[in-house]
Amino acid sequence: MQLSEIKNLKIAVVGAGYGGAAAAKALSLLGAQVDVYEQASRIGEVGAGIGLRPSTMNRFRAWGIFDAIAGVSSPSDYFEILSATGDPIMKEAWPAAGEQAHTHLIHRGDFIDALLGVLPEGMVHLGHRLESLQDRGDRSVLTFAGGKAVEADLVVGADGIKSVVRRQLFSERDPVFSGEHAYRTVIPVDAAHGMVVDDNLRMYIGRGTKIYLLPLRHRGQVSFDVTALNPDGTWAPRVTRDDLLATVAGFDERLVNIARDLDMDTVNVRAVYDIDPVDTWHTDSVVLVGDAAHSMLHHQGQGANSAIEDGGALADALRDADSVKEALALYQATRKPVTDELQRISRQGWTEEEISDVFPGQKPAAAAPKE
């Protein structure tokens, strides 16, 4: 599209998470009129670490925000997989992308703060919970709790795994329980019992349990994450210290000691869900990005990275296509094959034997790889 056409576009982004903030930044750089509507009254991410891949950091460099992200992250050279007791299984350098050879490890809260911090003042509107969306072809009307209505030429649904935009226009299927729990917290490096000596991610694999140590040494911390098979699909299950210690039994005693020392009030406990692939991500004036389009399990560490790539690909498509309608089709054609495959691979986190230990006599579709 001509830049003059893009500058006349009124774009409403629903959701101020990674995908929404990234899409807003990329689209605003094209000159579009962008407003972001977030249901929360304040922005905050539960403390845990993630890795931003080289291709993601390339996007940030292209958008002129690399320094803002790099300033609150640590570059990592490689990731390592070890047995529960610390025997090496695999060690690989992060896949390079152009001039970027490092994955940057970052605290989720620092990441969203940095992303929102590079958006123009007044672009993000908090306390706007979407209630309904009317797709009228070449434009849409969004109605928020309290009655406020907004018209837009393009609506970007970036409202997460429970997306209202997705449920109203694209798929009413519920999120899918994976058959696992995630327990996440951030501790001081000094509390890691000497296990964090550099800036590289390590994963320890036991039967039905994985422990991730993700250093955040730029802030003197480490993200301690446990993923374990568990049949309880309650969104926020209750887990005691004894439960956690039973889960990590048999691991390196230093990892067990980390778990034993935790303040359980600081541990984020959740059942892990994703969604089945959505057949269509767009109409002529509404499109999905990030978890709203393709929420995936965290085994590949690609959820946030995929959301950022979505935002960049959407802006690229608007720039390269002749109309909004064509741009949305191009965006889906570019991104959906990639995320469909990532969703598929991410569901292959456990062996059938591990699953049968937790789900005796059955191979639950939610916990097993799906075709």
mmCIF file of C-alpha atoms in Angstrom:
data_model
loop_
_atom_site.group_PDB
_atom_site.id
_atom_site.type_symbol
_atom_site.label_atom_id
_atom_site.label_comp_id
_atom_site.label_asym_id
_atom_site.label_seq_id
_atom_site.Cartn_x
_atom_site.Cartn_y
_atom_site.Cartn_z
ATOM 1 C CA MET A 1 0.000 0.000 0.000
ATOM 2 C CA GLN A 2 1.068 3.570 -0.549
ATOM 3 C CA LEU A 3 2.359 5.248 2.603
ATOM 4 C CA SER A 4 -0.297 7.910 2.126
ATOM 5 C CA GLU A 5 -2.972 5.192 2.291
ATOM 6 C CA ILE A 6 -1.445 3.606 5.373
ATOM 7 C CA LYS A 7 -1.288 6.975 7.127
ATOM 8 C CA ASN A 8 -5.046 7.286 6.725
ATOM 9 C CA LEU A 9 -5.685 3.914 8.363
ATOM 10 C CA LYS A 10 -7.241 3.924 11.809
ATOM 11 C CA ILE A 11 -6.009 0.798 13.580
ATOM 12 C CA ALA A 12 -7.277 -0.571 16.904
ATOM 13 C CA VAL A 13 -5.069 -3.118 18.667
ATOM 14 C CA VAL A 14 -6.884 -5.175 21.304
ATOM 15 C CA GLY A 15 -4.391 -6.193 23.993
ATOM 16 C CA ALA A 16 -1.141 -4.640 25.203
ATOM 17 C CA GLY A 17 0.928 -7.803 25.621
ATOM 18 C CA TYR A 18 3.951 -8.748 23.535
ATOM 19 C CA GLY A 19 2.040 -9.226 20.287
ATOM 20 C CA GLY A 20 -0.091 -6.125 20.692
ATOM 21 C CA ALA A 21 2.814 -3.869 21.653
ATOM 22 C CA ALA A 22 4.987 -5.216 18.830
ATOM 23 C CA ALA A 23 2.229 -4.794 16.240
ATOM 24 C CA ALA A 24 1.506 -1.285 17.505
ATOM 25 C CA LYS A 25 5.171 -0.292 17.208
ATOM 26 C CA ALA A 26 5.618 -1.762 13.736
ATOM 27 C CA LEU A 27 2.360 -0.303 12.396
ATOM 28 C CA SER A 28 2.976 3.124 13.898
ATOM 29 C CA LEU A 29 6.376 3.239 12.175
ATOM 30 C CA LEU A 30 4.487 2.994 8.865
ATOM 31 C CA GLY A 31 2.580 6.126 9.871
ATOM 32 C CA ALA A 32 -0.783 4.520 10.668
ATOM 33 C CA GLN A 33 -3.042 5.914 13.394
ATOM 34 C CA VAL A 34 -2.746 3.263 16.082
ATOM 35 C CA ASP A 35 -4.558 2.926 19.408
ATOM 36 C CA VAL A 36 -4.048 0.035 21.816
ATOM 37 C CA TYR A 37 -6.881 -1.027 24.119
ATOM 38 C CA GLU A 38 -5.948 -3.101 27.179
ATOM 39 C CA GLN A 39 -8.467 -4.518 29.639
ATOM 40 C CA ALA A 40 -6.128 -4.343 32.668
ATOM 41 C CA SER A 41 -6.004 -1.160 34.706
ATOM 42 C CA ARG A 42 -2.241 -1.482 34.896
ATOM 43 C CA ILE A 43 0.339 -3.499 32.981
ATOM 44 C CA GLY A 44 2.320 -6.187 34.765
ATOM 45 C CA GLU A 45 3.882 -9.544 33.920
ATOM 46 C CA VAL A 46 4.381 -12.364 36.395
ATOM 47 C CA GLY A 47 8.074 -12.673 37.147
ATOM 48 C CA ALA A 48 9.860 -15.246 35.007
ATOM 49 C CA GLY A 49 12.483 -15.207 32.305
ATOM 50 C CA ILE A 50 12.255 -15.767 28.563
ATOM 51 C CA GLY A 51 14.719 -15.828 25.686
ATOM 52 C CA LEU A 52 14.464 -13.434 22.750
ATOM 53 C CA ARG A 53 15.870 -15.163 19.683
ATOM 54 C CA PRO A 54 18.318 -13.514 17.243
ATOM 55 C CA SER A 55 15.589 -13.035 14.610
ATOM 56 C CA THR A 56 13.465 -11.227 17.197
ATOM 57 C CA MET A 57 16.366 -8.957 18.140
ATOM 58 C CA ASN A 58 16.806 -8.214 14.422
ATOM 59 C CA ARG A 59 13.220 -6.938 14.371
ATOM 60 C CA PHE A 60 13.975 -4.663 17.307
ATOM 61 C CA ARG A 61 17.063 -3.294 15.542
ATOM 62 C CA ALA A 62 15.010 -2.574 12.420
ATOM 63 C CA TRP A 63 12.419 -0.755 14.548
ATOM 64 C CA GLY A 64 15.106 1.316 16.276
ATOM 65 C CA ILE A 65 14.450 -0.166 19.727
ATOM 66 C CA PHE A 66 17.301 -2.682 20.032
ATOM 67 C CA ASP A 67 19.101 -0.683 22.721
ATOM 68 C CA ALA A 68 15.942 -0.412 24.839
ATOM 69 C CA ILE A 69 15.631 -4.203 24.908
ATOM 70 C CA ALA A 70 19.334 -5.006 25.131
ATOM 71 C CA GLY A 71 19.676 -2.663 28.091
ATOM 72 C CA VAL A 72 17.474 -4.884 30.274
ATOM 73 C CA SER A 73 18.652 -8.285 29.043
ATOM 74 C CA SER A 74 21.738 -10.514 28.925
ATOM 75 C CA PRO A 75 23.157 -12.010 25.713
ATOM 76 C CA SER A 76 23.438 -15.802 25.835
ATOM 77 C CA ASP A 77 25.800 -17.930 23.736
ATOM 78 C CA TYR A 78 24.172 -21.344 23.983
ATOM 79 C CA PHE A 79 21.584 -23.545 25.661
ATOM 80 C CA GLU A 80 22.267 -26.869 27.312
ATOM 81 C CA ILE A 81 20.123 -29.910 28.112
ATOM 82 C CA LEU A 82 21.182 -32.152 30.988
ATOM 83 C CA SER A 83 19.833 -35.151 32.834
ATOM 84 C CA ALA A 84 18.125 -34.717 36.194
ATOM 85 C CA THR A 85 21.459 -35.311 37.926
ATOM 86 C CA GLY A 86 23.452 -33.020 35.636
ATOM 87 C CA ASP A 87 24.892 -35.358 33.016
ATOM 88 C CA PRO A 88 25.253 -33.584 29.644
ATOM 89 C CA ILE A 89 22.752 -34.544 26.939
ATOM 90 C CA MET A 90 23.036 -31.736 24.393
ATOM 91 C CA LYS A 91 24.722 -28.354 24.052
ATOM 92 C CA GLU A 92 24.055 -26.056 21.099
ATOM 93 C CA ALA A 93 24.764 -22.475 20.141
ATOM 94 C CA TRP A 94 21.660 -20.375 19.530
ATOM 95 C CA PRO A 95 20.809 -20.282 15.801
ATOM 96 C CA ALA A 96 22.230 -17.042 14.420
ATOM 97 C CA ALA A 97 20.156 -14.708 12.242
ATOM 98 C CA GLY A 98 22.136 -12.230 10.194
ATOM 99 C CA GLU A 99 24.311 -10.078 12.405
ATOM 100 C CA GLN A 100 22.589 -11.370 15.538
ATOM 101 C CA ALA A 101 24.187 -14.449 17.075
ATOM 102 C CA HIS A 102 22.871 -14.201 20.625
ATOM 103 C CA THR A 103 19.582 -14.946 22.263
ATOM 104 C CA HIS A 104 18.880 -12.287 24.881
ATOM 105 C CA LEU A 105 17.559 -13.496 28.241
ATOM 106 C CA ILE A 106 15.081 -11.099 29.813
ATOM 107 C CA HIS A 107 12.590 -10.842 32.663
ATOM 108 C CA ARG A 108 9.015 -10.800 31.359
ATOM 109 C CA GLY A 109 8.194 -7.670 33.320
ATOM 110 C CA ASP A 110 11.241 -5.818 31.990
ATOM 111 C CA PHE A 111 10.351 -6.914 28.479
ATOM 112 C CA ILE A 112 6.788 -5.628 28.441
ATOM 113 C CA ASP A 113 7.889 -2.407 30.191
ATOM 114 C CA ALA A 114 10.521 -1.849 27.507
ATOM 115 C CA LEU A 115 8.096 -2.571 24.656
ATOM 116 C CA LEU A 116 5.392 -0.277 26.001
ATOM 117 C CA GLY A 117 8.016 2.342 26.804
ATOM 118 C CA VAL A 118 8.869 2.814 23.118
ATOM 119 C CA LEU A 119 5.249 3.451 22.100
ATOM 120 C CA PRO A 120 4.129 7.060 21.687
ATOM 121 C CA GLU A 121 2.540 8.610 24.743
ATOM 122 C CA GLY A 122 -1.233 8.260 24.757
ATOM 123 C CA MET A 123 -1.312 5.291 22.378
ATOM 124 C CA VAL A 124 -2.180 2.726 25.079
ATOM 125 C CA HIS A 125 -5.594 2.970 26.749
ATOM 126 C CA LEU A 126 -5.897 0.930 29.949
ATOM 127 C CA GLY A 127 -9.130 -0.296 31.520
ATOM 128 C CA HIS A 128 -10.790 -1.129 28.182
ATOM 129 C CA ARG A 129 -12.324 -4.612 28.277
ATOM 130 C CA LEU A 130 -13.696 -5.620 24.891
ATOM 131 C CA GLU A 131 -17.276 -6.894 25.037
ATOM 132 C CA SER A 132 -18.277 -7.104 21.400
ATOM 133 C CA LEU A 133 -16.907 -6.660 17.914
ATOM 134 C CA GLN A 134 -18.995 -5.945 14.813
ATOM 135 C CA ASP A 135 -17.209 -6.696 11.554
ATOM 136 C CA ARG A 136 -18.787 -4.522 8.863
ATOM 137 C CA GLY A 137 -16.505 -5.510 6.006
ATOM 138 C CA ASP A 138 -14.132 -2.619 5.394
ATOM 139 C CA ARG A 139 -14.284 -1.428 9.009
ATOM 140 C CA SER A 140 -15.299 -2.674 12.430
ATOM 141 C CA VAL A 141 -16.925 -1.356 15.599
ATOM 142 C CA LEU A 142 -15.529 -2.315 18.997
ATOM 143 C CA THR A 143 -17.651 -1.910 22.110
ATOM 144 C CA PHE A 144 -16.013 -1.945 25.530
ATOM 145 C CA ALA A 145 -17.381 -2.503 29.011
ATOM 146 C CA GLY A 146 -19.125 0.676 30.059
ATOM 147 C CA GLY A 147 -20.485 1.315 26.582
ATOM 148 C CA LYS A 148 -17.598 3.090 24.852
ATOM 149 C CA ALA A 149 -17.559 2.321 21.106
ATOM 150 C CA VAL A 150 -14.679 2.771 18.679
ATOM 151 C CA GLU A 151 -14.561 2.401 14.894
ATOM 152 C CA ALA A 152 -11.455 1.180 13.089
ATOM 153 C CA ASP A 153 -10.366 0.357 9.554
ATOM 154 C CA LEU A 154 -8.309 -2.524 10.945
ATOM 155 C CA VAL A 155 -8.661 -4.400 14.229
ATOM 156 C CA VAL A 156 -5.681 -6.391 15.478
ATOM 157 C CA GLY A 157 -6.779 -9.046 17.964
ATOM 158 C CA ALA A 158 -3.833 -9.468 20.340
ATOM 159 C CA ASP A 159 -5.901 -10.427 23.373
ATOM 160 C CA GLY A 160 -4.262 -13.705 24.284
ATOM 161 C CA ILE A 161 -5.262 -17.326 24.762
ATOM 162 C CA LYS A 162 -8.797 -16.375 25.887
ATOM 163 C CA SER A 163 -9.190 -13.901 23.011
ATOM 164 C CA VAL A 164 -12.608 -12.279 22.681
ATOM 165 C CA VAL A 165 -11.793 -11.367 19.080
ATOM 166 C CA ARG A 166 -11.015 -14.984 18.193
ATOM 167 C CA ARG A 167 -14.106 -16.374 19.912
ATOM 168 C CA GLN A 168 -16.471 -13.876 18.286
ATOM 169 C CA LEU A 169 -15.201 -14.133 14.716
ATOM 170 C CA PHE A 170 -12.943 -17.129 14.170
ATOM 171 C CA SER A 171 -13.226 -20.027 16.618
ATOM 172 C CA GLU A 172 -15.331 -20.763 19.687
ATOM 173 C CA ARG A 173 -13.205 -23.749 20.701
ATOM 174 C CA ASP A 174 -11.885 -23.581 24.249
ATOM 175 C CA PRO A 175 -8.196 -23.639 25.172
ATOM 176 C CA VAL A 176 -6.762 -27.162 25.492
ATOM 177 C CA PHE A 177 -5.233 -28.461 28.728
ATOM 178 C CA SER A 178 -1.767 -29.882 28.095
ATOM 179 C CA GLY A 179 -1.726 -32.229 31.062
ATOM 180 C CA GLU A 180 1.043 -30.297 32.769
ATOM 181 C CA HIS A 181 1.731 -27.614 35.351
ATOM 182 C CA ALA A 182 4.270 -24.790 35.315
ATOM 183 C CA TYR A 183 5.791 -23.414 38.528
ATOM 184 C CA ARG A 184 7.792 -20.226 38.004
ATOM 185 C CA THR A 185 9.637 -17.784 40.180
ATOM 186 C CA VAL A 186 12.697 -15.535 40.186
ATOM 187 C CA ILE A 187 15.374 -15.847 42.862
ATOM 188 C CA PRO A 188 18.693 -14.100 43.564
ATOM 189 C CA VAL A 189 21.690 -15.662 41.832
ATOM 190 C CA ASP A 190 23.209 -16.171 45.297
ATOM 191 C CA ALA A 191 20.256 -18.451 46.147
ATOM 192 C CA ALA A 192 20.954 -20.765 43.182
ATOM 193 C CA HIS A 193 23.453 -22.905 45.138
ATOM 194 C CA GLY A 194 26.279 -22.175 42.686
ATOM 195 C CA MET A 195 24.411 -23.460 39.636
ATOM 196 C CA VAL A 196 24.430 -20.167 37.700
ATOM 197 C CA VAL A 197 27.929 -19.244 36.557
ATOM 198 C CA ASP A 198 27.290 -17.696 33.137
ATOM 199 C CA ASP A 199 24.485 -16.330 30.935
ATOM 200 C CA ASN A 200 23.335 -19.565 29.339
ATOM 201 C CA LEU A 201 20.020 -21.395 29.648
ATOM 202 C CA ARG A 202 20.065 -24.910 31.065
ATOM 203 C CA MET A 203 17.260 -27.459 31.172
ATOM 204 C CA TYR A 204 17.377 -30.526 33.415
ATOM 205 C CA ILE A 205 15.179 -33.440 32.338
ATOM 206 C CA GLY A 206 13.729 -36.043 34.711
ATOM 207 C CA ARG A 207 10.850 -38.450 34.208
ATOM 208 C CA GLY A 208 7.749 -36.318 33.765
ATOM 209 C CA THR A 209 9.496 -33.164 35.003
ATOM 210 C CA LYS A 210 11.765 -30.498 33.513
ATOM 211 C CA ILE A 211 13.602 -27.762 35.397
ATOM 212 C CA TYR A 212 14.829 -24.633 33.625
ATOM 213 C CA LEU A 213 17.502 -22.302 34.989
ATOM 214 C CA LEU A 214 17.449 -19.072 32.983
ATOM 215 C CA PRO A 215 20.026 -16.530 34.196
ATOM 216 C CA LEU A 216 19.067 -12.879 34.520
ATOM 217 C CA ARG A 217 22.497 -11.837 35.704
ATOM 218 C CA HIS A 218 22.077 -8.248 34.519
ATOM 219 C CA ARG A 219 19.647 -7.949 37.443
ATOM 220 C CA GLY A 220 21.395 -10.435 39.753
ATOM 221 C CA GLN A 221 18.667 -13.045 39.453
ATOM 222 C CA VAL A 222 17.789 -16.368 37.882
ATOM 223 C CA SER A 223 14.445 -17.613 36.657
ATOM 224 C CA PHE A 224 13.666 -21.010 38.203
ATOM 225 C CA ASP A 225 10.956 -22.794 36.216
ATOM 226 C CA VAL A 226 9.547 -26.283 36.742
ATOM 227 C CA THR A 227 7.278 -27.973 34.207
ATOM 228 C CA ALA A 228 5.691 -31.251 35.285
ATOM 229 C CA LEU A 229 3.000 -33.606 34.059
ATOM 230 C CA ASN A 230 -0.080 -33.295 36.254
ATOM 231 C CA PRO A 231 -3.745 -34.242 35.652
ATOM 232 C CA ASP A 232 -5.196 -31.201 37.473
ATOM 233 C CA GLY A 233 -6.502 -28.813 34.828
ATOM 234 C CA THR A 234 -7.508 -26.048 37.251
ATOM 235 C CA TRP A 235 -6.205 -22.787 35.762
ATOM 236 C CA ALA A 236 -4.499 -21.776 39.018
ATOM 237 C CA PRO A 237 -4.047 -24.999 41.020
ATOM 238 C CA ARG A 238 -3.008 -25.050 44.677
ATOM 239 C CA VAL A 239 0.471 -26.488 45.144
ATOM 240 C CA THR A 240 2.296 -26.845 48.455
ATOM 241 C CA ARG A 241 6.022 -26.948 49.132
ATOM 242 C CA ASP A 242 5.735 -30.692 49.732
ATOM 243 C CA ASP A 243 4.040 -31.082 46.343
ATOM 244 C CA LEU A 244 6.884 -29.198 44.664
ATOM 245 C CA LEU A 245 9.561 -31.191 46.486
ATOM 246 C CA ALA A 246 7.889 -34.438 45.427
ATOM 247 C CA THR A 247 7.905 -33.172 41.840
ATOM 248 C CA VAL A 248 11.663 -32.462 41.831
ATOM 249 C CA ALA A 249 12.686 -35.562 43.819
ATOM 250 C CA GLY A 250 15.624 -37.318 42.170
ATOM 251 C CA PHE A 251 17.090 -34.170 40.631
ATOM 252 C CA ASP A 252 20.529 -32.758 41.470
ATOM 253 C CA GLU A 253 20.442 -32.017 45.184
ATOM 254 C CA ARG A 254 21.230 -28.358 44.487
ATOM 255 C CA LEU A 255 18.044 -28.060 42.431
ATOM 256 C CA VAL A 256 16.089 -29.737 45.212
ATOM 257 C CA ASN A 257 17.607 -27.265 47.689
ATOM 258 C CA ILE A 258 16.544 -24.335 45.489
ATOM 259 C CA ALA A 259 12.972 -25.668 45.564
ATOM 260 C CA ARG A 260 13.139 -26.272 49.324
ATOM 261 C CA ASP A 261 14.298 -22.680 49.967
ATOM 262 C CA LEU A 262 11.574 -21.000 47.877
ATOM 263 C CA ASP A 263 9.051 -18.600 49.323
ATOM 264 C CA MET A 264 5.963 -20.330 47.922
ATOM 265 C CA ASP A 265 4.067 -17.028 47.923
ATOM 266 C CA THR A 266 6.386 -15.865 45.121
ATOM 267 C CA VAL A 267 5.827 -18.939 42.942
ATOM 268 C CA ASN A 268 3.435 -18.524 40.031
ATOM 269 C CA VAL A 269 1.514 -21.797 39.680
ATOM 270 C CA ARG A 270 -0.609 -22.498 36.637
ATOM 271 C CA ALA A 271 -1.955 -25.328 34.563
ATOM 272 C CA VAL A 272 -0.582 -25.080 31.046
ATOM 273 C CA TYR A 273 -2.944 -24.593 28.105
ATOM 274 C CA ASP A 274 -2.636 -23.916 24.412
ATOM 275 C CA ILE A 275 -5.176 -23.778 21.564
ATOM 276 C CA ASP A 276 -5.778 -25.948 18.539
ATOM 277 C CA PRO A 277 -4.695 -24.334 15.257
ATOM 278 C CA VAL A 278 -7.205 -21.758 14.030
ATOM 279 C CA ASP A 279 -8.157 -22.279 10.379
ATOM 280 C CA THR A 280 -8.500 -18.603 9.458
ATOM 281 C CA TRP A 281 -6.892 -15.624 11.188
ATOM 282 C CA HIS A 282 -8.536 -12.749 9.346
ATOM 283 C CA THR A 283 -11.572 -11.209 7.717
ATOM 284 C CA ASP A 284 -11.232 -8.150 5.456
ATOM 285 C CA SER A 285 -10.645 -5.820 8.401
ATOM 286 C CA VAL A 286 -9.880 -7.955 11.485
ATOM 287 C CA VAL A 287 -6.777 -10.046 12.135
ATOM 288 C CA LEU A 288 -5.307 -12.136 14.954
ATOM 289 C CA VAL A 289 -1.722 -12.039 16.238
ATOM 290 C CA GLY A 290 0.235 -13.777 19.003
ATOM 291 C CA ASP A 291 -1.503 -16.110 21.436
ATOM 292 C CA ALA A 292 -4.908 -15.072 20.105
ATOM 293 C CA ALA A 293 -3.937 -16.720 16.816
ATOM 294 C CA HIS A 294 -1.672 -19.563 17.892
ATOM 295 C CA SER A 295 -1.123 -19.938 21.634
ATOM 296 C CA MET A 296 1.449 -22.703 22.018
ATOM 297 C CA LEU A 297 3.116 -24.665 24.793
ATOM 298 C CA HIS A 298 6.403 -23.279 26.074
ATOM 299 C CA HIS A 299 8.640 -26.275 25.311
ATOM 300 C CA GLN A 300 10.201 -24.538 22.295
ATOM 301 C CA GLY A 301 10.372 -21.115 23.950
ATOM 302 C CA GLN A 302 8.677 -19.553 20.936
ATOM 303 C CA GLY A 303 5.489 -17.929 22.245
ATOM 304 C CA ALA A 304 6.774 -14.378 22.753
ATOM 305 C CA ASN A 305 9.120 -14.607 19.771
ATOM 306 C CA SER A 306 6.266 -15.681 17.500
ATOM 307 C CA ALA A 307 4.119 -12.788 18.711
ATOM 308 C CA ILE A 308 6.889 -10.304 17.861
ATOM 309 C CA GLU A 309 7.366 -11.860 14.435
ATOM 310 C CA ASP A 310 3.613 -11.609 13.844
ATOM 311 C CA GLY A 311 3.699 -7.864 14.470
ATOM 312 C CA GLY A 312 6.583 -7.409 12.073
ATOM 313 C CA ALA A 313 5.055 -9.631 9.387
ATOM 314 C CA LEU A 314 1.733 -7.789 9.608
ATOM 315 C CA ALA A 315 3.445 -4.436 9.051
ATOM 316 C CA ASP A 316 5.489 -5.894 6.199
ATOM 317 C CA ALA A 317 2.340 -7.200 4.544
ATOM 318 C CA LEU A 318 0.561 -3.847 4.776
ATOM 319 C CA ARG A 319 3.557 -2.176 3.200
ATOM 320 C CA ASP A 320 3.871 -4.738 0.385
ATOM 321 C CA ALA A 321 0.232 -5.485 -0.535
ATOM 322 C CA ASP A 322 -2.178 -3.303 -2.508
ATOM 323 C CA SER A 323 -4.974 -3.253 0.081
ATOM 324 C CA VAL A 324 -5.746 -4.152 3.676
ATOM 325 C CA LYS A 325 -7.646 -7.223 2.511
ATOM 326 C CA GLU A 326 -4.702 -8.477 0.465
ATOM 327 C CA ALA A 327 -2.273 -7.618 3.269
ATOM 328 C CA LEU A 328 -4.131 -9.746 5.796
ATOM 329 C CA ALA A 329 -4.166 -12.709 3.435
ATOM 330 C CA LEU A 330 -0.431 -12.274 2.802
ATOM 331 C CA TYR A 331 0.264 -12.042 6.530
ATOM 332 C CA GLN A 332 -1.587 -15.294 7.238
ATOM 333 C CA ALA A 333 0.096 -17.056 4.324
ATOM 334 C CA THR A 334 3.485 -15.984 5.686
ATOM 335 C CA ARG A 335 3.030 -16.749 9.373
ATOM 336 C CA LYS A 336 0.464 -19.530 9.762
ATOM 337 C CA PRO A 337 2.569 -22.394 8.318
ATOM 338 C CA VAL A 338 5.374 -21.434 10.698
ATOM 339 C CA THR A 339 3.232 -21.233 13.826
ATOM 340 C CA ASP A 340 1.208 -24.345 12.950
ATOM 341 C CA GLU A 341 4.470 -26.286 12.933
ATOM 342 C CA LEU A 342 5.664 -24.691 16.178
ATOM 343 C CA GLN A 343 2.367 -25.574 17.832
ATOM 344 C CA ARG A 344 2.715 -29.162 16.636
ATOM 345 C CA ILE A 345 6.312 -29.535 17.815
ATOM 346 C CA SER A 346 5.599 -27.875 21.146
ATOM 347 C CA ARG A 347 3.000 -30.531 21.921
ATOM 348 C CA GLN A 348 5.644 -33.255 21.694
ATOM 349 C CA GLY A 349 7.188 -32.517 25.079
ATOM 350 C CA TRP A 350 6.699 -35.916 26.716
ATOM 351 C CA THR A 351 7.056 -39.610 25.937
ATOM 352 C CA GLU A 352 4.061 -41.950 25.995
ATOM 353 C CA GLU A 353 5.604 -43.723 28.996
ATOM 354 C CA GLU A 354 5.798 -40.469 30.960
ATOM 355 C CA ILE A 355 2.208 -39.653 30.095
ATOM 356 C CA SER A 356 0.991 -43.104 31.140
ATOM 357 C CA ASP A 357 2.574 -42.602 34.578
ATOM 358 C CA VAL A 358 0.318 -39.619 35.222
ATOM 359 C CA PHE A 359 -2.715 -40.691 33.164
ATOM 360 C CA PRO A 360 -2.908 -44.470 33.810
ATOM 361 C CA GLY A 361 -4.584 -46.515 31.138
ATOM 362 C CA GLN A 362 -5.060 -43.702 28.707
ATOM 363 C CA LYS A 363 -3.256 -41.407 26.313
ATOM 364 C CA PRO A 364 -5.120 -38.143 26.806
ATOM 365 C CA ALA A 365 -5.327 -36.027 23.678
ATOM 366 C CA ALA A 366 -4.553 -32.914 25.726
ATOM 367 C CA ALA A 367 -1.265 -34.291 26.992
ATOM 368 C CA ALA A 368 -0.135 -36.260 23.959
ATOM 369 C CA PRO A 369 1.210 -34.992 20.631
ATOM 370 C CA LYS A 370 -1.566 -34.121 18.199
ATOM 371 C CA GLU A 371 -1.619 -34.671 14.496
#
